[in-house]
């Protein structure tokens, strides 16, 4: 570089600060995406949920939430951990239609095609 010691320190400090900003930003994005992954919601659905009142949240739920974190995770990555990083098709479904849940009280019924107009179902 041929600069003075202070200019080298300035570049090093600048690189460290940039790395810290990027690490915080990517960490925040990772946290958000993992929360969406485990609840089986998209980022858009999560942002819509943040605008609902508490009363609306008690009467509505995401239809693609399969109930457990493991089921939600497997619906995206597949059931076999050894194939998660391989470039092969391991997820259930065709990539357009997904398994979802209709809830009425504590009863569950699955494998019904979702209506495209509504993202949430009201509890019975």
JSON list of C-alpha atoms in Angstrom, two decimals:
[
{"chain": "A", "resi": 1, "resn": "UNK", "atom": "CA", "xyz": [0.00, 0.00, 0.00]},
{"chain": "A", "resi": 2, "resn": "UNK", "atom": "CA", "xyz": [2.82, 2.40, 0.77]},
{"chain": "A", "resi": 3, "resn": "UNK", "atom": "CA", "xyz": [0.70, 4.61, 3.05]},
{"chain": "A", "resi": 4, "resn": "UNK", "atom": "CA", "xyz": [1.45, 5.82, 6.50]},
{"chain": "A", "resi": 5, "resn": "UNK", "atom": "CA", "xyz": [0.66, 3.82, 9.58]},
{"chain": "A", "resi": 6, "resn": "UNK", "atom": "CA", "xyz": [-2.42, 5.92, 10.33]},
{"chain": "A", "resi": 7, "resn": "UNK", "atom": "CA", "xyz": [-3.92, 5.33, 6.86]},
{"chain": "A", "resi": 8, "resn": "UNK", "atom": "CA", "xyz": [-3.40, 1.57, 7.26]},
{"chain": "A", "resi": 9, "resn": "UNK", "atom": "CA", "xyz": [-5.15, 1.70, 10.63]},
{"chain": "A", "resi": 10, "resn": "UNK", "atom": "CA", "xyz": [-7.95, 3.72, 9.06]},
{"chain": "A", "resi": 11, "resn": "UNK", "atom": "CA", "xyz": [-8.46, 1.05, 6.38]},
{"chain": "A", "resi": 12, "resn": "UNK", "atom": "CA", "xyz": [-8.35, -1.74, 8.96]},
{"chain": "A", "resi": 13, "resn": "UNK", "atom": "CA", "xyz": [-10.87, 0.04, 11.20]},
{"chain": "A", "resi": 14, "resn": "UNK", "atom": "CA", "xyz": [-13.10, 0.70, 8.21]},
{"chain": "A", "resi": 15, "resn": "UNK", "atom": "CA", "xyz": [-12.99, -2.97, 7.19]},
{"chain": "A", "resi": 16, "resn": "UNK", "atom": "CA", "xyz": [-13.81, -4.10, 10.73]},
{"chain": "A", "resi": 17, "resn": "UNK", "atom": "CA", "xyz": [-16.76, -1.70, 10.98]},
{"chain": "A", "resi": 18, "resn": "UNK", "atom": "CA", "xyz": [-18.09, -2.82, 7.59]},
{"chain": "A", "resi": 19, "resn": "UNK", "atom": "CA", "xyz": [-17.79, -6.47, 8.66]},
{"chain": "A", "resi": 20, "resn": "UNK", "atom": "CA", "xyz": [-19.70, -5.74, 11.88]},
{"chain": "A", "resi": 21, "resn": "UNK", "atom": "CA", "xyz": [-22.51, -3.94, 10.05]},
{"chain": "A", "resi": 22, "resn": "UNK", "atom": "CA", "xyz": [-22.84, -6.79, 7.55]},
{"chain": "A", "resi": 23, "resn": "UNK", "atom": "CA", "xyz": [-22.77, -9.41, 10.34]},
{"chain": "A", "resi": 24, "resn": "UNK", "atom": "CA", "xyz": [-25.57, -7.65, 12.25]},
{"chain": "A", "resi": 25, "resn": "UNK", "atom": "CA", "xyz": [-27.65, -7.23, 9.09]},
{"chain": "A", "resi": 26, "resn": "UNK", "atom": "CA", "xyz": [-27.25, -10.83, 7.95]},
{"chain": "A", "resi": 27, "resn": "UNK", "atom": "CA", "xyz": [-27.84, -12.10, 11.50]},
{"chain": "A", "resi": 28, "resn": "UNK", "atom": "CA", "xyz": [-31.09, -10.14, 11.70]},
{"chain": "A", "resi": 29, "resn": "UNK", "atom": "CA", "xyz": [-32.22, -11.52, 8.34]},
{"chain": "A", "resi": 30, "resn": "UNK", "atom": "CA", "xyz": [-31.30, -15.07, 9.43]},
{"chain": "A", "resi": 31, "resn": "UNK", "atom": "CA", "xyz": [-33.34, -14.69, 12.64]},
{"chain": "A", "resi": 32, "resn": "UNK", "atom": "CA", "xyz": [-36.37, -13.47, 10.68]},
{"chain": "A", "resi": 33, "resn": "UNK", "atom": "CA", "xyz": [-36.11, -16.25, 8.10]},
{"chain": "A", "resi": 34, "resn": "UNK", "atom": "CA", "xyz": [-35.74, -18.97, 10.75]},
{"chain": "A", "resi": 35, "resn": "UNK", "atom": "CA", "xyz": [-38.84, -17.68, 12.55]},
{"chain": "A", "resi": 36, "resn": "UNK", "atom": "CA", "xyz": [-40.75, -17.83, 9.26]},
{"chain": "A", "resi": 37, "resn": "UNK", "atom": "CA", "xyz": [-39.37, -21.29, 8.51]},
{"chain": "A", "resi": 38, "resn": "UNK", "atom": "CA", "xyz": [-40.49, -22.78, 11.81]},
{"chain": "A", "resi": 39, "resn": "UNK", "atom": "CA", "xyz": [-43.98, -21.27, 11.54]},
{"chain": "A", "resi": 40, "resn": "UNK", "atom": "CA", "xyz": [-44.24, -22.18, 7.82]},
{"chain": "A", "resi": 41, "resn": "UNK", "atom": "CA", "xyz": [-45.04, -18.61, 6.76]},
{"chain": "A", "resi": 42, "resn": "UNK", "atom": "CA", "xyz": [-43.58, -16.36, 4.11]},
{"chain": "A", "resi": 43, "resn": "UNK", "atom": "CA", "xyz": [-42.01, -13.01, 4.91]},
{"chain": "A", "resi": 44, "resn": "UNK", "atom": "CA", "xyz": [-45.10, -11.29, 3.50]},
{"chain": "A", "resi": 45, "resn": "UNK", "atom": "CA", "xyz": [-47.40, -13.30, 5.78]},
{"chain": "A", "resi": 46, "resn": "UNK", "atom": "CA", "xyz": [-45.23, -12.44, 8.78]},
{"chain": "A", "resi": 47, "resn": "UNK", "atom": "CA", "xyz": [-45.41, -8.74, 7.96]},
{"chain": "A", "resi": 48, "resn": "UNK", "atom": "CA", "xyz": [-49.20, -8.94, 7.60]},
{"chain": "A", "resi": 49, "resn": "UNK", "atom": "CA", "xyz": [-49.45, -10.68, 10.99]},
{"chain": "A", "resi": 50, "resn": "UNK", "atom": "CA", "xyz": [-47.60, -7.80, 12.64]},
{"chain": "A", "resi": 51, "resn": "UNK", "atom": "CA", "xyz": [-50.45, -5.46, 11.65]},
{"chain": "A", "resi": 52, "resn": "UNK", "atom": "CA", "xyz": [-53.22, -7.60, 13.16]},
{"chain": "A", "resi": 53, "resn": "UNK", "atom": "CA", "xyz": [-54.73, -6.68, 16.51]},
{"chain": "A", "resi": 54, "resn": "UNK", "atom": "CA", "xyz": [-54.57, -9.15, 19.38]},
{"chain": "A", "resi": 55, "resn": "UNK", "atom": "CA", "xyz": [-58.28, -9.98, 18.95]},
{"chain": "A", "resi": 56, "resn": "UNK", "atom": "CA", "xyz": [-57.74, -10.75, 15.28]},
{"chain": "A", "resi": 57, "resn": "UNK", "atom": "CA", "xyz": [-54.74, -12.95, 16.13]},
{"chain": "A", "resi": 58, "resn": "UNK", "atom": "CA", "xyz": [-56.88, -15.02, 18.51]},
{"chain": "A", "resi": 59, "resn": "UNK", "atom": "CA", "xyz": [-59.47, -15.74, 15.80]},
{"chain": "A", "resi": 60, "resn": "UNK", "atom": "CA", "xyz": [-57.18, -16.28, 12.81]},
{"chain": "A", "resi": 61, "resn": "UNK", "atom": "CA", "xyz": [-54.21, -18.50, 12.08]},
{"chain": "A", "resi": 62, "resn": "UNK", "atom": "CA", "xyz": [-51.90, -19.37, 9.20]},
{"chain": "A", "resi": 63, "resn": "UNK", "atom": "CA", "xyz": [-53.27, -22.33, 7.26]},
{"chain": "A", "resi": 64, "resn": "UNK", "atom": "CA", "xyz": [-49.80, -23.56, 6.24]},
{"chain": "A", "resi": 65, "resn": "UNK", "atom": "CA", "xyz": [-48.60, -23.97, 9.84]},
{"chain": "A", "resi": 66, "resn": "UNK", "atom": "CA", "xyz": [-48.60, -27.77, 10.22]},
{"chain": "A", "resi": 67, "resn": "UNK", "atom": "CA", "xyz": [-48.47, -27.67, 14.02]},
{"chain": "A", "resi": 68, "resn": "UNK", "atom": "CA", "xyz": [-44.90, -28.59, 14.92]},
{"chain": "A", "resi": 69, "resn": "UNK", "atom": "CA", "xyz": [-41.60, -26.97, 14.03]},
{"chain": "A", "resi": 70, "resn": "UNK", "atom": "CA", "xyz": [-40.27, -30.28, 12.69]},
{"chain": "A", "resi": 71, "resn": "UNK", "atom": "CA", "xyz": [-43.24, -30.77, 10.32]},
{"chain": "A", "resi": 72, "resn": "UNK", "atom": "CA", "xyz": [-42.90, -27.18, 9.10]},
{"chain": "A", "resi": 73, "resn": "UNK", "atom": "CA", "xyz": [-39.15, -27.63, 8.58]},
{"chain": "A", "resi": 74, "resn": "UNK", "atom": "CA", "xyz": [-39.63, -30.94, 6.73]},
{"chain": "A", "resi": 75, "resn": "UNK", "atom": "CA", "xyz": [-42.27, -29.41, 4.46]},
{"chain": "A", "resi": 76, "resn": "UNK", "atom": "CA", "xyz": [-39.54, -27.13, 3.08]},
{"chain": "A", "resi": 77, "resn": "UNK", "atom": "CA", "xyz": [-36.37, -29.24, 3.27]},
{"chain": "A", "resi": 78, "resn": "UNK", "atom": "CA", "xyz": [-37.74, -32.81, 3.10]},
{"chain": "A", "resi": 79, "resn": "UNK", "atom": "CA", "xyz": [-37.81, -35.62, 5.66]},
{"chain": "A", "resi": 80, "resn": "UNK", "atom": "CA", "xyz": [-34.27, -36.97, 5.28]},
{"chain": "A", "resi": 81, "resn": "UNK", "atom": "CA", "xyz": [-31.48, -34.76, 6.72]},
{"chain": "A", "resi": 82, "resn": "UNK", "atom": "CA", "xyz": [-28.83, -36.42, 4.54]},
{"chain": "A", "resi": 83, "resn": "UNK", "atom": "CA", "xyz": [-30.44, -35.03, 1.39]},
{"chain": "A", "resi": 84, "resn": "UNK", "atom": "CA", "xyz": [-31.01, -31.44, 2.57]},
{"chain": "A", "resi": 85, "resn": "UNK", "atom": "CA", "xyz": [-27.80, -30.11, 1.02]},
{"chain": "A", "resi": 86, "resn": "UNK", "atom": "CA", "xyz": [-27.94, -32.20, -2.15]},
{"chain": "A", "resi": 87, "resn": "UNK", "atom": "CA", "xyz": [-29.30, -30.62, -5.35]},
{"chain": "A", "resi": 88, "resn": "UNK", "atom": "CA", "xyz": [-32.13, -33.13, -5.69]},
{"chain": "A", "resi": 89, "resn": "UNK", "atom": "CA", "xyz": [-35.89, -32.79, -5.28]},
{"chain": "A", "resi": 90, "resn": "UNK", "atom": "CA", "xyz": [-36.70, -33.97, -1.74]},
{"chain": "A", "resi": 91, "resn": "UNK", "atom": "CA", "xyz": [-39.64, -31.84, -0.67]},
{"chain": "A", "resi": 92, "resn": "UNK", "atom": "CA", "xyz": [-43.17, -33.18, -0.72]},
{"chain": "A", "resi": 93, "resn": "UNK", "atom": "CA", "xyz": [-45.50, -31.69, -3.30]},
{"chain": "A", "resi": 94, "resn": "UNK", "atom": "CA", "xyz": [-44.92, -30.05, -6.65]},
{"chain": "A", "resi": 95, "resn": "UNK", "atom": "CA", "xyz": [-43.63, -26.64, -5.52]},
{"chain": "A", "resi": 96, "resn": "UNK", "atom": "CA", "xyz": [-46.92, -24.88, -6.20]},
{"chain": "A", "resi": 97, "resn": "UNK", "atom": "CA", "xyz": [-49.46, -26.72, -4.05]},
{"chain": "A", "resi": 98, "resn": "UNK", "atom": "CA", "xyz": [-48.60, -27.31, -0.41]},
{"chain": "A", "resi": 99, "resn": "UNK", "atom": "CA", "xyz": [-50.10, -29.30, 2.43]},
{"chain": "A", "resi": 100, "resn": "UNK", "atom": "CA", "xyz": [-52.13, -27.09, 4.73]},
{"chain": "A", "resi": 101, "resn": "UNK", "atom": "CA", "xyz": [-54.38, -27.40, 7.74]},
{"chain": "A", "resi": 102, "resn": "UNK", "atom": "CA", "xyz": [-58.02, -26.57, 8.31]},
{"chain": "A", "resi": 103, "resn": "UNK", "atom": "CA", "xyz": [-58.75, -26.23, 12.01]},
{"chain": "A", "resi": 104, "resn": "UNK", "atom": "CA", "xyz": [-62.09, -26.37, 13.73]},
{"chain": "A", "resi": 105, "resn": "UNK", "atom": "CA", "xyz": [-61.48, -26.33, 17.46]},
{"chain": "A", "resi": 106, "resn": "UNK", "atom": "CA", "xyz": [-58.81, -28.93, 18.17]},
{"chain": "A", "resi": 107, "resn": "UNK", "atom": "CA", "xyz": [-59.59, -31.11, 15.14]},
{"chain": "A", "resi": 108, "resn": "UNK", "atom": "CA", "xyz": [-57.29, -31.16, 12.12]},
{"chain": "A", "resi": 109, "resn": "UNK", "atom": "CA", "xyz": [-57.98, -32.10, 8.51]},
{"chain": "A", "resi": 110, "resn": "UNK", "atom": "CA", "xyz": [-55.20, -31.93, 5.95]},
{"chain": "A", "resi": 111, "resn": "UNK", "atom": "CA", "xyz": [-54.60, -32.20, 2.21]},
{"chain": "A", "resi": 112, "resn": "UNK", "atom": "CA", "xyz": [-57.35, -29.85, 1.05]},
{"chain": "A", "resi": 113, "resn": "UNK", "atom": "CA", "xyz": [-56.52, -27.39, -1.71]},
{"chain": "A", "resi": 114, "resn": "UNK", "atom": "CA", "xyz": [-56.34, -23.86, -0.27]},
{"chain": "A", "resi": 115, "resn": "UNK", "atom": "CA", "xyz": [-58.43, -21.04, -1.65]},
{"chain": "A", "resi": 116, "resn": "UNK", "atom": "CA", "xyz": [-56.16, -18.45, -3.24]},
{"chain": "A", "resi": 117, "resn": "UNK", "atom": "CA", "xyz": [-58.19, -15.41, -2.16]},
{"chain": "A", "resi": 118, "resn": "UNK", "atom": "CA", "xyz": [-57.70, -15.77, 1.60]},
{"chain": "A", "resi": 119, "resn": "UNK", "atom": "CA", "xyz": [-54.46, -16.27, 3.50]},
{"chain": "A", "resi": 120, "resn": "UNK", "atom": "CA", "xyz": [-56.09, -16.99, 6.86]},
{"chain": "A", "resi": 121, "resn": "UNK", "atom": "CA", "xyz": [-59.07, -19.00, 8.00]},
{"chain": "A", "resi": 122, "resn": "UNK", "atom": "CA", "xyz": [-61.28, -18.04, 10.91]},
{"chain": "A", "resi": 123, "resn": "UNK", "atom": "CA", "xyz": [-61.64, -20.54, 13.71]},
{"chain": "A", "resi": 124, "resn": "UNK", "atom": "CA", "xyz": [-65.04, -22.26, 13.90]}
]
